[in-house]
Coordinates of C-alpha atoms (C1' of nucleotides) in Angstrom, one line a residue:
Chain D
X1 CA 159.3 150.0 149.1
X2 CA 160.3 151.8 146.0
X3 CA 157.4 150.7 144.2
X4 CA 156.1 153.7 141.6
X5 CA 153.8 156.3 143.5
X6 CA 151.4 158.3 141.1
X7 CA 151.1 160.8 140.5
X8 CA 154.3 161.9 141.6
X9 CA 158.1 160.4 139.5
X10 CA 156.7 159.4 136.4
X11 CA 159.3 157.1 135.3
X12 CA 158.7 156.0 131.7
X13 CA 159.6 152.9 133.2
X14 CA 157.4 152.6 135.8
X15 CA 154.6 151.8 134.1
X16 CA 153.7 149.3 131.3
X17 CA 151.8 150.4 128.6
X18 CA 147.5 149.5 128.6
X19 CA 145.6 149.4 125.4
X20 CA 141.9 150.8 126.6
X21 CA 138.7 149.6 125.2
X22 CA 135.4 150.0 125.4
X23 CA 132.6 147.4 125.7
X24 CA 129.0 147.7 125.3
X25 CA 126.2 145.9 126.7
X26 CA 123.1 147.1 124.4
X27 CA 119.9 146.5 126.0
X28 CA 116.6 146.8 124.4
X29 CA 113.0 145.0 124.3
X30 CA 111.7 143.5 121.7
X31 CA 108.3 141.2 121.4
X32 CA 108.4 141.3 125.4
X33 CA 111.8 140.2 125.6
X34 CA 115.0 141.6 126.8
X35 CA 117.5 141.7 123.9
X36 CA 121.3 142.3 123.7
X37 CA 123.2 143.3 120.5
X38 CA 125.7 141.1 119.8
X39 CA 128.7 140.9 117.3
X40 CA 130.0 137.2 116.0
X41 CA 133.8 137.4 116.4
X42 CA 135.5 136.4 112.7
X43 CA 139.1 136.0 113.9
X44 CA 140.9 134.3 116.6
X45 CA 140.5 134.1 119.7
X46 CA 136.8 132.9 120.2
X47 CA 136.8 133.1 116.5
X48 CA 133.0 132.3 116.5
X49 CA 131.6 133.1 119.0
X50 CA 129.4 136.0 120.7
X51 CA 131.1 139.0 122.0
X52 CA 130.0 142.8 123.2
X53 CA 130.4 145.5 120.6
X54 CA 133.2 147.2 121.0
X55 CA 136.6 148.8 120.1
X56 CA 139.6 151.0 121.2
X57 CA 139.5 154.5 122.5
X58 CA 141.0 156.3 120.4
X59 CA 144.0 158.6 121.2
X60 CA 142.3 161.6 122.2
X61 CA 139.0 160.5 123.0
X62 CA 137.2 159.9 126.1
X63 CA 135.7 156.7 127.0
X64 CA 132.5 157.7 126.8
X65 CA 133.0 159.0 123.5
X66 CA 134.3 156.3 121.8
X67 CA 131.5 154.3 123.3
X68 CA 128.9 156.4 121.6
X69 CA 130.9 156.4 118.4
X70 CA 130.8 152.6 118.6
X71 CA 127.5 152.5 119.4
X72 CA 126.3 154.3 116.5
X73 CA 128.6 152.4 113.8
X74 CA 127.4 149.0 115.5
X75 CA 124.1 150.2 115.4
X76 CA 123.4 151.9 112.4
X77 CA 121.7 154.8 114.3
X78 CA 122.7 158.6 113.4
X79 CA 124.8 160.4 115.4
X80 CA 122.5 162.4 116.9
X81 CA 119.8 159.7 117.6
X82 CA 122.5 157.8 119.5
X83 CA 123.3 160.9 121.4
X84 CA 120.1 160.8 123.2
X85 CA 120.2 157.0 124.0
X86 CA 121.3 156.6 127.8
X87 CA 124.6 155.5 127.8
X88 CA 126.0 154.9 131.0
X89 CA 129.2 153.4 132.7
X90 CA 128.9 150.2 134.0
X91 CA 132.4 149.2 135.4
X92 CA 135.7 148.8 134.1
X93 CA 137.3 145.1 133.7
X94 CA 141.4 144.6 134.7
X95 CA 141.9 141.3 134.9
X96 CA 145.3 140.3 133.7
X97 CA 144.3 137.7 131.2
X98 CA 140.9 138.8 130.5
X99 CA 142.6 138.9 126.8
X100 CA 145.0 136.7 126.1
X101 CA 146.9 138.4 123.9
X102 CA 148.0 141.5 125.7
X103 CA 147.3 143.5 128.8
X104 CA 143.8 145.5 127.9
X105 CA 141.8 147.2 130.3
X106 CA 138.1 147.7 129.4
X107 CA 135.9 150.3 130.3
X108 CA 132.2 148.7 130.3
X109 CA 128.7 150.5 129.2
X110 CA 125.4 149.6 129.2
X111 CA 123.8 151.4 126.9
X112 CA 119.4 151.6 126.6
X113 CA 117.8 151.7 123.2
X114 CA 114.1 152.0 122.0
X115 CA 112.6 151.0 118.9
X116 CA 115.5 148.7 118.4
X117 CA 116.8 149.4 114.5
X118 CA 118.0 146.4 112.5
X119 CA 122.2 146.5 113.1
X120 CA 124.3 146.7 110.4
X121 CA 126.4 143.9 109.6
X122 CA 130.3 144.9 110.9
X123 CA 132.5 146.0 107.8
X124 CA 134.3 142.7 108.7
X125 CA 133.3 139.5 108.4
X126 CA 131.3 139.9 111.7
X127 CA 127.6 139.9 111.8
X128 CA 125.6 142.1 114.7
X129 CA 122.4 140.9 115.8
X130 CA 119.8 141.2 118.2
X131 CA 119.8 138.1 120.3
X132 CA 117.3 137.5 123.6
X133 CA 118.7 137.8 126.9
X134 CA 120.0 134.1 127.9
X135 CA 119.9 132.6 124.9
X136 CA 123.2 133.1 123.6
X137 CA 126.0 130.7 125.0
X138 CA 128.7 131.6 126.5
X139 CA 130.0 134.7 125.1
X140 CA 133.7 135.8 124.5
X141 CA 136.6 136.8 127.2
X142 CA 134.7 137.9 130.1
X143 CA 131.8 138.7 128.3
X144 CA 128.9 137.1 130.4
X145 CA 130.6 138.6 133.7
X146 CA 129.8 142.1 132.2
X147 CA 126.2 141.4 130.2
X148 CA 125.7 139.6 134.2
X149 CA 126.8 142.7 135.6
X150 CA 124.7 145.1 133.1
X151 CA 121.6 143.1 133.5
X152 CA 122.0 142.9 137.5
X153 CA 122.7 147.1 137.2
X154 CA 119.8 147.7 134.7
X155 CA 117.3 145.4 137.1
X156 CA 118.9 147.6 140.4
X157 CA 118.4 151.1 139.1
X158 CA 114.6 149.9 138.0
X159 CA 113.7 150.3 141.3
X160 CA 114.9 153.8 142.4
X161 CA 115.6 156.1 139.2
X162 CA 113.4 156.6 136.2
X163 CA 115.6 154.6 133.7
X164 CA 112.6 152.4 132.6
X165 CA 111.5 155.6 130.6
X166 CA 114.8 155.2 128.5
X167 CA 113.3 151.6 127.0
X168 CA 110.4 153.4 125.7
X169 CA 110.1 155.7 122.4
X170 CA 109.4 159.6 123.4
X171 CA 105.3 158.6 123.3
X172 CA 104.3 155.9 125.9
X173 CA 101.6 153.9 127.3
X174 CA 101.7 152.5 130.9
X175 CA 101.4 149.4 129.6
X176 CA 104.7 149.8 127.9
X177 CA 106.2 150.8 130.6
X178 CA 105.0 148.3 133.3
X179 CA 106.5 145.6 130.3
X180 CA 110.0 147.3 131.2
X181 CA 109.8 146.0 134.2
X182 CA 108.2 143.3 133.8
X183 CA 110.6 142.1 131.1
X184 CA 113.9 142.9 133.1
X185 CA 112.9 141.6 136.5
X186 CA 111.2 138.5 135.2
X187 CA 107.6 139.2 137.2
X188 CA 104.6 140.2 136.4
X189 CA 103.2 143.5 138.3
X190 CA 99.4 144.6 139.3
X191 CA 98.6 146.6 136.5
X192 CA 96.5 148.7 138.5
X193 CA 98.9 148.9 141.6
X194 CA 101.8 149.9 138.6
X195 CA 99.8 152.7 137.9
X196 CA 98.9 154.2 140.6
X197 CA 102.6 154.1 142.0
X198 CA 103.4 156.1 138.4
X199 CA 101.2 158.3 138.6
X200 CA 101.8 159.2 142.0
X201 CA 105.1 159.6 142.1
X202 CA 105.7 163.3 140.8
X203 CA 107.6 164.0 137.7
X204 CA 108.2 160.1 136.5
X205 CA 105.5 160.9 133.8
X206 CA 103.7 163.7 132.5
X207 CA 100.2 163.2 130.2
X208 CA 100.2 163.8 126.7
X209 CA 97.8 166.5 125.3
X210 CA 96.2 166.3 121.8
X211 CA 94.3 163.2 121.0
X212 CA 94.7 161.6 124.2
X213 CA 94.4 157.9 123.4
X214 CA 96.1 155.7 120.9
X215 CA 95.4 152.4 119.8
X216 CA 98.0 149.6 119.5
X217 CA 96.5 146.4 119.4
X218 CA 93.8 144.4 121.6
X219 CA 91.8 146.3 124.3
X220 CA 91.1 149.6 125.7
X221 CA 92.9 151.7 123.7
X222 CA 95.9 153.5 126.7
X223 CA 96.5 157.2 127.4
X224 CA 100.1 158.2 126.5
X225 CA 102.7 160.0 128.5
X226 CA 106.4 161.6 128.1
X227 CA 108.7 160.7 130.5
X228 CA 108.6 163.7 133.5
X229 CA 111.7 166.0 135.1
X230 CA 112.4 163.4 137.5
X231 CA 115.4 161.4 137.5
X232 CA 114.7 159.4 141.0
X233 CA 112.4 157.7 142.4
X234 CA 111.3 158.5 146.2
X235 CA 110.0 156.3 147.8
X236 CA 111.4 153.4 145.5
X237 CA 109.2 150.7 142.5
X238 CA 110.6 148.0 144.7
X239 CA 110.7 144.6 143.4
X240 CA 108.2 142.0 145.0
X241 CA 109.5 139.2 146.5
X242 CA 111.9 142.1 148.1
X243 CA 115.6 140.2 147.6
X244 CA 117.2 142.5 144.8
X245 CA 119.3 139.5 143.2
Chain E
X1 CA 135.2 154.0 108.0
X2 CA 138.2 151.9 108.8
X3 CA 138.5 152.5 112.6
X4 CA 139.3 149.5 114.3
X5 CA 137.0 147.8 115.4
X6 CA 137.8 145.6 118.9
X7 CA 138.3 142.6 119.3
X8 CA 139.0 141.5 115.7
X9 CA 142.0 142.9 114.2
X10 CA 144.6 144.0 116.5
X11 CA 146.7 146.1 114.8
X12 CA 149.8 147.1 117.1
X13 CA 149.5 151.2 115.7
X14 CA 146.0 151.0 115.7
X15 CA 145.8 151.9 119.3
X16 CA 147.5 154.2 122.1
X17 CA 149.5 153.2 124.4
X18 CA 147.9 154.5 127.9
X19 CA 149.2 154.8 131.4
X20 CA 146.2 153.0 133.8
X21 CA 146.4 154.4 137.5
X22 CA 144.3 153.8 140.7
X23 CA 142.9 156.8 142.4
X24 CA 141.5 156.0 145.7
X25 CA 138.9 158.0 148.2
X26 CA 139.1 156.7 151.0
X27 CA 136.6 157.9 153.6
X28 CA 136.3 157.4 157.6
X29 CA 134.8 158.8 160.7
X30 CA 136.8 160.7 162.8
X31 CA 135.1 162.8 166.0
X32 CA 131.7 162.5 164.3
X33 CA 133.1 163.9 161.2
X34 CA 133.6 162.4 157.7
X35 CA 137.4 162.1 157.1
X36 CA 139.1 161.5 153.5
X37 CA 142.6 160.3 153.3
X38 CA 144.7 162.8 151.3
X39 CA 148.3 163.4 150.3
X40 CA 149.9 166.3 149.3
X41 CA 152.1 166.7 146.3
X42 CA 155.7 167.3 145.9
X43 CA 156.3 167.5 142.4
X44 CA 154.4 169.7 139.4
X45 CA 152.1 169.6 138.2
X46 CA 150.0 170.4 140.8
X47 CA 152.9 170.8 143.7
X48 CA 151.5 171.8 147.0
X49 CA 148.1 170.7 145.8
X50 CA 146.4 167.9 148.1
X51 CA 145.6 165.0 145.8
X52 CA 143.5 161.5 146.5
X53 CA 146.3 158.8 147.1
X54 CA 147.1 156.5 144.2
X55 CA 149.5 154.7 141.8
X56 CA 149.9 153.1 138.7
X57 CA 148.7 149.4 137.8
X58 CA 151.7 146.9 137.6
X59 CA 152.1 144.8 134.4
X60 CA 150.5 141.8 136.3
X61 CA 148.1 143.4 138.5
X62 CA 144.4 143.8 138.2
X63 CA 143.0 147.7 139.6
X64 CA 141.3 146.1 142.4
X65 CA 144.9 144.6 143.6
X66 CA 146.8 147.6 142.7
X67 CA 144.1 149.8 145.0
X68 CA 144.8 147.5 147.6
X69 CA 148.4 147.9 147.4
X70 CA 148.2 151.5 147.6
X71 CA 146.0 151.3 150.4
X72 CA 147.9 149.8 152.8
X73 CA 150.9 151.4 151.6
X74 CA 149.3 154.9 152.6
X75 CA 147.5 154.3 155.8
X76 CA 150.3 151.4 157.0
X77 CA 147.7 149.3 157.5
X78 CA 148.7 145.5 157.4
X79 CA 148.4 143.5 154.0
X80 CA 145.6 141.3 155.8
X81 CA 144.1 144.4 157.3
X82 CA 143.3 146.2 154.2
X83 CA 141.9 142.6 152.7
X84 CA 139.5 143.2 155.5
X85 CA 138.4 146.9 154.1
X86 CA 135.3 147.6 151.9
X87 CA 136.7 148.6 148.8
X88 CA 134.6 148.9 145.5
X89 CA 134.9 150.4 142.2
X90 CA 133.5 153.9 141.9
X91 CA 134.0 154.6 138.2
X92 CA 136.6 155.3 135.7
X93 CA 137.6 158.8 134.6
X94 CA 139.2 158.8 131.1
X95 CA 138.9 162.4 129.8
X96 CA 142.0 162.7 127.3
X97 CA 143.3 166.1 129.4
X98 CA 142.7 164.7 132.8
X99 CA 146.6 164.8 133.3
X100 CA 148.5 167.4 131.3
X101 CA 151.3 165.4 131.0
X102 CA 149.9 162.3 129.4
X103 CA 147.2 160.0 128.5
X104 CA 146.1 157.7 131.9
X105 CA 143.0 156.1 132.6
X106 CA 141.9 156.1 136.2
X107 CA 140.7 153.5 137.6
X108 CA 138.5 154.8 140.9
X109 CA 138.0 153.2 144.1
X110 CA 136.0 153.9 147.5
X111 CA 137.7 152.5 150.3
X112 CA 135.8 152.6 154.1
X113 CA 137.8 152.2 156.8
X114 CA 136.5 152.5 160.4
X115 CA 138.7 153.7 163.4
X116 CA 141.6 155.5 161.5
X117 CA 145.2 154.7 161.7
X118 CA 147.4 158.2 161.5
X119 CA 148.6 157.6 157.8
X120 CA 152.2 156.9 157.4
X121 CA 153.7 160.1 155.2
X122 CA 154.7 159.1 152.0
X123 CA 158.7 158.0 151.2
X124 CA 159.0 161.2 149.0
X125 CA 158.1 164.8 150.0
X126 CA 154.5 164.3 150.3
X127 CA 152.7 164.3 153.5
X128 CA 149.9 161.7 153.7
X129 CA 146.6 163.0 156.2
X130 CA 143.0 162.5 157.2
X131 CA 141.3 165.8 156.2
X132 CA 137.4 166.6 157.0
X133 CA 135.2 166.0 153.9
X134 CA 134.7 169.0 152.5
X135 CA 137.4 171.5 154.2
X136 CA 140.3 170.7 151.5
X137 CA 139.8 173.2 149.0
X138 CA 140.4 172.1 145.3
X139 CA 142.3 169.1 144.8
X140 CA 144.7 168.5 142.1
X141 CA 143.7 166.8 138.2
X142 CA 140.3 165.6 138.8
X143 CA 140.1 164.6 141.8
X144 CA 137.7 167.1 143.3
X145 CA 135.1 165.6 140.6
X146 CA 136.5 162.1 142.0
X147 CA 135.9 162.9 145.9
X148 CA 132.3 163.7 145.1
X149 CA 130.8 160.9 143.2
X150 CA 132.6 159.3 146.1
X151 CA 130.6 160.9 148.9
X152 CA 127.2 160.5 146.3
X153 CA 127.6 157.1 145.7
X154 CA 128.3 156.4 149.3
X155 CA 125.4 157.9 150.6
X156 CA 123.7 156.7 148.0
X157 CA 124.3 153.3 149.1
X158 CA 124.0 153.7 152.6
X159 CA 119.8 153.9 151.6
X160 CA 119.6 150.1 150.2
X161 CA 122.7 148.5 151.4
X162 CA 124.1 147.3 154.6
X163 CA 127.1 149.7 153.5
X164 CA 127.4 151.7 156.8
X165 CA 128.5 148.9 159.2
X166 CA 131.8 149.1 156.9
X167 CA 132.3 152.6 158.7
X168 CA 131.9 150.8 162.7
X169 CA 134.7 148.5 164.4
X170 CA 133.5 144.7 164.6
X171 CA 131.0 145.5 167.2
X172 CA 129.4 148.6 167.4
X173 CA 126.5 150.3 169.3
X174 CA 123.5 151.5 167.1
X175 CA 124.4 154.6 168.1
X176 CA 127.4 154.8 166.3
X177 CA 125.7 153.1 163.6
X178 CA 123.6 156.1 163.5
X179 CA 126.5 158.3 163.6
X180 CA 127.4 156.6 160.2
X181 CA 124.1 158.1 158.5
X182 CA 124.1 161.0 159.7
X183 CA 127.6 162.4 159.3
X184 CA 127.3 161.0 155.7
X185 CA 124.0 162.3 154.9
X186 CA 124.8 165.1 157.4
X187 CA 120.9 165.1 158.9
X188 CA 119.9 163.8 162.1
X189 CA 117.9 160.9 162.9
X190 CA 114.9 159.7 164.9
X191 CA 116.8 157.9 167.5
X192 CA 113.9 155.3 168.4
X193 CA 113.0 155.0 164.6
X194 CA 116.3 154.1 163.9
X195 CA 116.4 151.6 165.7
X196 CA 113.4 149.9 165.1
X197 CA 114.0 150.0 161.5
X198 CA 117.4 148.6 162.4
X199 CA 116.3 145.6 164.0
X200 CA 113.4 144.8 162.4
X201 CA 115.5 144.5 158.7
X202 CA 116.6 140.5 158.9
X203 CA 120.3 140.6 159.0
X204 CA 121.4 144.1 159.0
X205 CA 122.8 143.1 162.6
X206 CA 122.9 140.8 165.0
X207 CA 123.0 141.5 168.6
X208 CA 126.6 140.2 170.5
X209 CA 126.1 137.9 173.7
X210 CA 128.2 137.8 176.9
X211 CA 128.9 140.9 178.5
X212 CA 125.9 142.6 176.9
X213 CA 126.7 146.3 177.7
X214 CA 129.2 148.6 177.0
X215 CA 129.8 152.4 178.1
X216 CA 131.8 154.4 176.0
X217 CA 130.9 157.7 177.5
X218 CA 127.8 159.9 178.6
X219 CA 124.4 158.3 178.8
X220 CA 122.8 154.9 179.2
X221 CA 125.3 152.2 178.6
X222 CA 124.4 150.8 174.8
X223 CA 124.2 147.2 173.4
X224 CA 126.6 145.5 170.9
X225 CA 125.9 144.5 167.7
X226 CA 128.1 143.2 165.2
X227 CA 127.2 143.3 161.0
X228 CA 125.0 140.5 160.0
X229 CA 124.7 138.3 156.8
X230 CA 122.4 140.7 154.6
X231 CA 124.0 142.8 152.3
X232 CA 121.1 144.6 150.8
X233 CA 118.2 146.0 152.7
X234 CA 114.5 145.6 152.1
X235 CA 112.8 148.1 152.3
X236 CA 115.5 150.5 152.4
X237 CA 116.5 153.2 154.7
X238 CA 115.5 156.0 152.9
X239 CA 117.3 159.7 153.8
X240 CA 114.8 162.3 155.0
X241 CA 113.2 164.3 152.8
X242 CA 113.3 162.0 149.9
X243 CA 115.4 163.6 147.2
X244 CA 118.9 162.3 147.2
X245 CA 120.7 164.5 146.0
Chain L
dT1 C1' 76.9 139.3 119.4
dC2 C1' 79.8 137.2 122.5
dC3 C1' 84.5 136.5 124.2
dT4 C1' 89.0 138.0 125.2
dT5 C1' 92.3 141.5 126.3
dA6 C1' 93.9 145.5 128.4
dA7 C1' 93.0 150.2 130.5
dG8 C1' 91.5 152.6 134.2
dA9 C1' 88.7 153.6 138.7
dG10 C1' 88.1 152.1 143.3
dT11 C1' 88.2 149.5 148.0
dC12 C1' 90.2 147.4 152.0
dA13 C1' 93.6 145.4 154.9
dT14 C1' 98.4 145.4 156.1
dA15 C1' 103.0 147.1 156.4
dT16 C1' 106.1 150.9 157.0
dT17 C1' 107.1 155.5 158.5
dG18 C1' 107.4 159.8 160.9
dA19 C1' 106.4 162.2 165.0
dC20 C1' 106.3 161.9 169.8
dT21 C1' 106.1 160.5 174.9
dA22 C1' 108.0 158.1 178.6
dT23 C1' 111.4 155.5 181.3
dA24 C1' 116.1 153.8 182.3
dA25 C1' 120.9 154.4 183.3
dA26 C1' 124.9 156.4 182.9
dG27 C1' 128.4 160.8 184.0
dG28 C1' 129.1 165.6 185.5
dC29 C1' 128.2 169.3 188.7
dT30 C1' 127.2 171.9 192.8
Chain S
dA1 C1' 123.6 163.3 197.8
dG2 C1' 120.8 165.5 194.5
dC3 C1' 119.9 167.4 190.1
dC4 C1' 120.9 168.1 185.2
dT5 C1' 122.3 166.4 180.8
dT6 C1' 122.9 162.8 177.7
dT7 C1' 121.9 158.6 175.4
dA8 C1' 119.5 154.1 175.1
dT9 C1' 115.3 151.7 174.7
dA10 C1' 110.2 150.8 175.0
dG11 C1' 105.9 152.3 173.3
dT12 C1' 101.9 154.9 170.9
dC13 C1' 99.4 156.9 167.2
dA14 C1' 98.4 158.9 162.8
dA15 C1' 99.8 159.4 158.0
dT16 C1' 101.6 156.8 154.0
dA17 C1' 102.5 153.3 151.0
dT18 C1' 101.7 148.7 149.4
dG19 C1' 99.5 144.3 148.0
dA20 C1' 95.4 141.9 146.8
dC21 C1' 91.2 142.4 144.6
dT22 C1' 86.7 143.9 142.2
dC23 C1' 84.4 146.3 138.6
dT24 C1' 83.6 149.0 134.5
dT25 C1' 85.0 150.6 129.9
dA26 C1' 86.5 150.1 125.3
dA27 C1' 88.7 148.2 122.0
dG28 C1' 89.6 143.6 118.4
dG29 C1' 88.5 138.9 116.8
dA30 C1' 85.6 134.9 115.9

DNA sequence: TCCTTAAGAGTCATATTGACTATAAAGGCT
DNA sequence: AGCCTTTATAGTCAATATGACTCTTAAGGA
């Protein structure tokens, strides 16, 4: 009846005090596989074992702020490389007990990197590292609920933005790109059905100029392309099989 | 250099207390008009101003249980009534200024709701009411920003989900299914296109036996269907036009 | 030189959509 | 009663988009 009704009374009472984090689930491909960057927790609890990156917001920081900060010290990456990664909010996680030490509320990322850098160790006794998707066990607190949730996100959007483009360095071949998805979703694509859906669908890519052909390994040597304007994708890369789970 | 780093470490002043709230937009259809539930505020800052209802999280509470609190508290729906509702986390808004008076973390929520109840008005001064979307004029903190990823995500959703029948009664007439798509993406529809599109996705609805008609007012009596078991749709229902923004 | 691998150009059948036409079945009016 | 309006529902047809393949080109490796 009386209970506390925001954003009117602020009692000091009325509400119990949060500590907000952030947690990041840090995607990139590596060798054809999808890999996560992981830290190895030093201290109790789940002394150990895997966790997310992550840490506090600070005072008077935003969430997405302290993300990208975190991002780049777990990383190693500059400042300004990490601010043009895609960083984007995933969810944010409430449960009671989801640490069981105090009452913390975290605000989830998932976060798209290309050319994946070695990470730095953490200052602490942690190590980062880039582990493939699935291998790791179970990870710490509610951990796998959020990578689960990230990876199910990542797979989703796929199919009707342009965020495959944000896997791949600035340069491209379609060849990279159709390994995006084929990574993530687990499939394998028509390569030549991939590529006319990309190339069709205006503003997803644009052609590079110059020397128009670059050589990375075996086979005919691909064209390159920048990611286009577009941020959508109309109509949609659905998956085959149609069921998006 | 030494920021902390989460989860290792916690150090009781090296975080902020913060104040975690729930913010809720809750839309319905009212006379073939999107409706948002609003209330008015009594107290600075922002007296006068109509704000999206809301609360803060209790000690023991996750944000999905505090947003169903406050939902039933505001529209006096019943406790087993609003477990009923669609309600799904929108996103969480964290700037450090969002409230002048302190630091709080909102937790956001969508909430459908088909056929209305007249909201109960709040204990305190405020007034509680369904407004048309888009005839409030700017709502207090940042809940303007708030209201519209609300409205973008849900008709964002409406494309590849089975999201609309959350707007219709148990059994509905495709019709008023229609109605759903069309006041959110405020276009109209091919009437005969809709529906084929309707039936022909497995599961979207299922068509509801006995007394197989039902007039509700001008025209050819329609049939009743109630939501089925899919949840996604495949291919989806893409707005007109393509773009959607 | 031959084999393997991948890019890139096409073809063809099928599935899905968008635009329309037509009929049916109600209520409201005159 | 007779007509008009409104909405549901059944089809048709052409334009698109997709999935399954084939074929050629241009590398690298053995």
């Amino acid at each position: 009846m009386t209970t506390p009704r925001a954003p009117e009374g602020y009692d000091p009472y009325a509400f119990a005090p949060f500590a907000v984090t952030v947690d990041l689930a840090v995607l990139t491909l590596r060798e054809e596989r999808l890999h996560v960057l992981l830290v190895e927790r030093g201290q109790e609890p789940y002394a150990g074992a895997w966790a997310l990156p992550g840490g506090f917001v600070l005072p008077r920081e935003s969430a997405e702020a302290a993300a990208r900060r975190e991002l780049a010290e777990e990383t190693g990456l500059s400042e300004a490389t990490v601010a043009g990664l895609h960083l984007e909010q995933l969810r944010t996680y409430t449960e009671p007990d989801r640490d069981p030490r105090m009452r913390v509320v975290s605000v989830a990322f998932t976060a798209l990197v290309p050319d994946p850098p070695e990470p730095r160790g953490g200052g602490d006794a942690a190590q980062a590292r880039w582990i493939p998707y699935g291998t790791h066990g179970h990870l710490a607190f509610d951990h796998d609920r959020i990578l689960a949730d990230a990876h199910e996100r990542v797979g989703a959007k796929l199919e009707y933005t342009c965020l495959a483009t944000a896997f791949c360095p600035p340069e491209f071949t379609l060849g990279e790109l159709r390994q995006v998805y084929e990574t993530v979703w687990g499939v394998e694509l028509d390569r030549p059905n991939f590529r006319r859906k990309v190339l069709t669908t205006p503003g997803f890519v644009q052609a590079v100029e110059g020397p128009p052909r670059l050589t990375g390994g075996r086979g005919k040597p691909a064209a390159l392309y920048r990611a286009g304007e577009a941020t959508t994708l109309h109509p949609p890369l659905l998956r085959p099989e149609g069921r998006p789970a």
